[in-house]
Coordinates of C-alpha atoms and ligand atoms in Angstrom, one line a residue:
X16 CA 4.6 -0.6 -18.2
X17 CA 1.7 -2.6 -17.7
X18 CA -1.8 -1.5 -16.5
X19 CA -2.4 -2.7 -12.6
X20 CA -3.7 -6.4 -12.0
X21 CA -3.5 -8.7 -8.7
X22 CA -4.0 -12.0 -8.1
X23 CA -4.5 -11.1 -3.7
X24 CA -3.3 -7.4 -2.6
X25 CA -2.0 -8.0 0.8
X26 CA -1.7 -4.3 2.8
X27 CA 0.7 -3.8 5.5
X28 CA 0.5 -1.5 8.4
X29 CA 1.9 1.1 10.5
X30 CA 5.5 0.4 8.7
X31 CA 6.9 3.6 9.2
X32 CA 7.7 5.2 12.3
X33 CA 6.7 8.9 11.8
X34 CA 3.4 7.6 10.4
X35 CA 2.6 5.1 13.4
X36 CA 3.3 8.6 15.7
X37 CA 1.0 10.5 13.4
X38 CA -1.8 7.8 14.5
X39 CA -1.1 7.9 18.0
X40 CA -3.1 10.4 18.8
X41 CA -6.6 8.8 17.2
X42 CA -5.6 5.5 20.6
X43 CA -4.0 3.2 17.6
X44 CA -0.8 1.7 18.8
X45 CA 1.8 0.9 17.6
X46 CA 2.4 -2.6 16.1
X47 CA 5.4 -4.3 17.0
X48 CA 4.5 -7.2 14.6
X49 CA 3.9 -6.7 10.9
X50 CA 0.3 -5.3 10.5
X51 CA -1.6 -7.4 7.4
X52 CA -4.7 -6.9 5.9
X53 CA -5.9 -7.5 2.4
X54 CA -7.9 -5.9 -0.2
X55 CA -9.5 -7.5 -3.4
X56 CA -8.5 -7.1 -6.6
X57 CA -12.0 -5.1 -7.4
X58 CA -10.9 -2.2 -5.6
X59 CA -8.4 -1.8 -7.9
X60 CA -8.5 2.1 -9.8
X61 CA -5.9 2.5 -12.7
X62 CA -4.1 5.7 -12.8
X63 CA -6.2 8.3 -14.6
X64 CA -9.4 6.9 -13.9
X65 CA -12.0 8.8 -11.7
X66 CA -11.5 7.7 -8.2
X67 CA -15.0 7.0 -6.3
X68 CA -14.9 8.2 -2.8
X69 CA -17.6 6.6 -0.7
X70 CA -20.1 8.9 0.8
X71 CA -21.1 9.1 4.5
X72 CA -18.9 7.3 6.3
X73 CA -16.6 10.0 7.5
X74 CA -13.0 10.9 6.1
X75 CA -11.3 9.3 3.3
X76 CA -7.6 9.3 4.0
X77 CA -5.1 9.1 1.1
X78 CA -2.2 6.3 2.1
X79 CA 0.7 6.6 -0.6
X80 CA 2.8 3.4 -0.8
X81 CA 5.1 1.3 -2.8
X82 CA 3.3 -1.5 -4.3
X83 CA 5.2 -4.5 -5.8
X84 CA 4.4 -7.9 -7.8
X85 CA 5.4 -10.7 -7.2
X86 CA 5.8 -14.0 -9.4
X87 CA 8.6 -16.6 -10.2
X88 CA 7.2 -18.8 -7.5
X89 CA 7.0 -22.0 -9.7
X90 CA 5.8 -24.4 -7.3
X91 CA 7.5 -23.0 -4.4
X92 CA 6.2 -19.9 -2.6
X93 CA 5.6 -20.8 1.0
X94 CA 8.0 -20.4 3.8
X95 CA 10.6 -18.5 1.8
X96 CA 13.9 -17.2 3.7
X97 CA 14.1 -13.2 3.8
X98 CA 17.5 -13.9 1.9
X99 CA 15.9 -14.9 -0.9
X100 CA 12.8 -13.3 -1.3
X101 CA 13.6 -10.1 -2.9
X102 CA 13.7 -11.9 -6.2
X103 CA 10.0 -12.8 -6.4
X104 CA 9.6 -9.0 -6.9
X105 CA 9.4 -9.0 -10.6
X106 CA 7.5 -5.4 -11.2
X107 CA 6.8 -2.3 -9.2
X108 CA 4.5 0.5 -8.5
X109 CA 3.0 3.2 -6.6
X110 CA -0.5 3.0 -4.9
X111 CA -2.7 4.5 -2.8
X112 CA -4.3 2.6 0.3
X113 CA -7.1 4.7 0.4
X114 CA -8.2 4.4 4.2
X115 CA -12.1 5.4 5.7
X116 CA -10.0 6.6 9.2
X117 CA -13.0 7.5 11.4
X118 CA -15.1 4.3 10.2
X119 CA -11.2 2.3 10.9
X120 CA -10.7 4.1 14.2
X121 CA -14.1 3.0 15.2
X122 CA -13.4 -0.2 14.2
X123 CA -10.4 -0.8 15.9
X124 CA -11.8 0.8 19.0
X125 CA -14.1 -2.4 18.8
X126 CA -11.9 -4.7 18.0
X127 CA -13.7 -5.6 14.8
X128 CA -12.2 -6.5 11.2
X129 CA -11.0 -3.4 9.0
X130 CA -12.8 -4.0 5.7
X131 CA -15.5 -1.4 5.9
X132 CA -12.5 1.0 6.2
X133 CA -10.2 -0.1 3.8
X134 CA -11.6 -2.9 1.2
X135 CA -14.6 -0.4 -0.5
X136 CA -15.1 0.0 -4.2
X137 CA -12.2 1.7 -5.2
X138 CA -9.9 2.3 -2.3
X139 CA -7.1 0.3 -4.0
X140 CA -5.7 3.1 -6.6
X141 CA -2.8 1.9 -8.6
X142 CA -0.4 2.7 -11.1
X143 CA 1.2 1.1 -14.1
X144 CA 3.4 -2.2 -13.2
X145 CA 7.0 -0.8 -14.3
X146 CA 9.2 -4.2 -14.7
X147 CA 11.8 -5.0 -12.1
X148 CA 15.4 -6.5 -12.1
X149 CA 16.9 -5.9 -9.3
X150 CA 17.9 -3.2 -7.3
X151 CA 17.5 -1.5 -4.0
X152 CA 14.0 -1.6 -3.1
X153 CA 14.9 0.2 0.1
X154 CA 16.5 3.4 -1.6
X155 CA 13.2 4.6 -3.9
X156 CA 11.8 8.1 -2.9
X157 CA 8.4 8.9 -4.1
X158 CA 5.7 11.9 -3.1
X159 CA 2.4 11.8 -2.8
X160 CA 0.7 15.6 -3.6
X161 CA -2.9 17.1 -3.9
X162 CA -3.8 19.0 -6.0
X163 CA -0.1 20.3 -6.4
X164 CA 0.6 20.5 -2.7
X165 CA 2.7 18.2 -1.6
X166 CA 1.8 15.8 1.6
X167 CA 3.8 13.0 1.9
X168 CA 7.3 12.1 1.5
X169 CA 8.0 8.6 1.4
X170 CA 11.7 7.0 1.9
X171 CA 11.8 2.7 1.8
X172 CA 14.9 3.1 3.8
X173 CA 12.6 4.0 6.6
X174 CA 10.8 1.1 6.6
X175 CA 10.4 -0.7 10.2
X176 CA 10.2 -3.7 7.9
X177 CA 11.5 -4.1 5.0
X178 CA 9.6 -5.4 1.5
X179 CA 12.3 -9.0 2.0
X180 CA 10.9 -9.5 5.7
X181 CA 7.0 -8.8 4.4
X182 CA 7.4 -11.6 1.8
X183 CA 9.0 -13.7 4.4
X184 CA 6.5 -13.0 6.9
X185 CA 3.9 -13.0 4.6
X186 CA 4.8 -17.0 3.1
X187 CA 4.5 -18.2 6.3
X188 CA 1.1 -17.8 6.3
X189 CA 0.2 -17.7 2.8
X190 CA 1.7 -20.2 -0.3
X191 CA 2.4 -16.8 -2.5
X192 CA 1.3 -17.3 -5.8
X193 CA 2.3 -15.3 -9.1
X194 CA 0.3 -12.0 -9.7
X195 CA 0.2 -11.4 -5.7
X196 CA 0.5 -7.8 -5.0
X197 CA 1.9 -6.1 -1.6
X198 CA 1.2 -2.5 -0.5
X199 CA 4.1 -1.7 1.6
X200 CA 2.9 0.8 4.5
X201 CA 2.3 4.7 4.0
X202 CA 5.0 7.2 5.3
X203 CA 3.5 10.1 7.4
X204 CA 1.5 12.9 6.1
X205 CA -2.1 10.8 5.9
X206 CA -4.9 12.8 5.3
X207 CA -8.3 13.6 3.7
X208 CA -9.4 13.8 0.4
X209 CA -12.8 15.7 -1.3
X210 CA -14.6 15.2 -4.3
X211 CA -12.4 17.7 -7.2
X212 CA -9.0 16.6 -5.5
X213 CA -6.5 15.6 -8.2
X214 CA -3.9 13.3 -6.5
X215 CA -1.0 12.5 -7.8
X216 CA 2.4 9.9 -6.8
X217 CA 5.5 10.0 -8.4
X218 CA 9.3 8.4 -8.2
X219 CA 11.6 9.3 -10.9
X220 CA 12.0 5.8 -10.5
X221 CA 8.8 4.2 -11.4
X222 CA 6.7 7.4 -12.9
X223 CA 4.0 9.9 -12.3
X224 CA 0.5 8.3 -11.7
X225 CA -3.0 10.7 -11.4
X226 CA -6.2 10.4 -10.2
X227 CA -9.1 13.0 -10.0
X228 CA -11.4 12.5 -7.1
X229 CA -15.2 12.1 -7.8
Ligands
ZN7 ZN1 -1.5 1.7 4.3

């Protein structure tokens, strides 16, 4: 176990059906292509660390998600195949994409860039990197509870697309580099968070990562 770093933290969107239904009802639609946004490193809270949620701008939504690493790249990176690109997945994680949802839906509703609602200080809590070597990425259950209560489930088999197709997608844009980071699309059960909260994710996989709102 490592404490988090990035090099780039790439976001995806609406990646899980129940989730993208759950929005339906503030007018976002759903995707059809791979949502991405980024967040920089700086928001970046390590697990146990008081998390700052910004004041005034409406509801902060908790997001829970699989986060992975990347490296390996050498000087390659760009344009990979989906058949290979599991293996630039060198360590895991879980994170939250913490998510201002009335500043986003207002946002969206213009047609303007996300940032305000998900780059802030601090909206990029993540745990320890736990080393990878293979495996399933799309069979790891993790749950996302506050303050004890639990509120979201999530399953990587549900995924509309899977963490391969992301890096594929994503080096077709982007030369990947080593140290960038992925969050991989919340399952449902999004909601708000108030200073006191104490939230929590955990995998038996990965581990049990804790923040305490502020
Ligand atoms: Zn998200």
């Amino acid at each position: 176990m490592s404490p988090p770093s990035a090099h780039r933290i790439f976001c995806i969107g609406k990646n899980y059906a129940a989730h993208v239904a759950e929005l339906a009802h503030l007018g976002h639609a759903p995707a059809g292509e791979l949502v991405v946004f980024m967040k920089p490193a700086s928001a970046i809270v390590p697990a146990g660390a008081p998390i700052p949620l910004p004041r005034g701008f409406g509801a902060v939504h908790h997001e829970a998600e699989l986060v992975v690493s990347l490296g390996g790249f050498g000087d390659g990176g760009r344009d990979l195949a989906e058949t290979e690109a599991v293996r630039y997945v060198k360590r895991i994680t879980l994170g939250l994409d913490l998510t201002l949802r009335e500043l986003q839906t207002q946002l969206k509703n213009k047609g303007a860039p996300w940032e305000l609602a998900k780059a802030f200080d601090g909206a990029a809590p993540l745990g320890d990197w736990v080393d990878w070597h293979g495996g399933d990425l799309q069979a790891i259950h993790f749950t996302c509870r506050v303050n004890g209560e639990p509120r979201q489930r999530g399953d990587t088999s549900k995924m509309l697309f899977p963490v391969a197709r992301q890096i594929h997608i994503l080096s077709r844009t982007w030369k990947l580099i080593d140290g960038d980071v992925i969050f991989t699309g919340t399952p449902a059960g999004v909601g708000p968070l108030t200073p006191g909260d104490e939230i929590a994710l955990e995998s038996e996989l990965i581990g049990r990562y804790a923040w305490r709102c502020v």
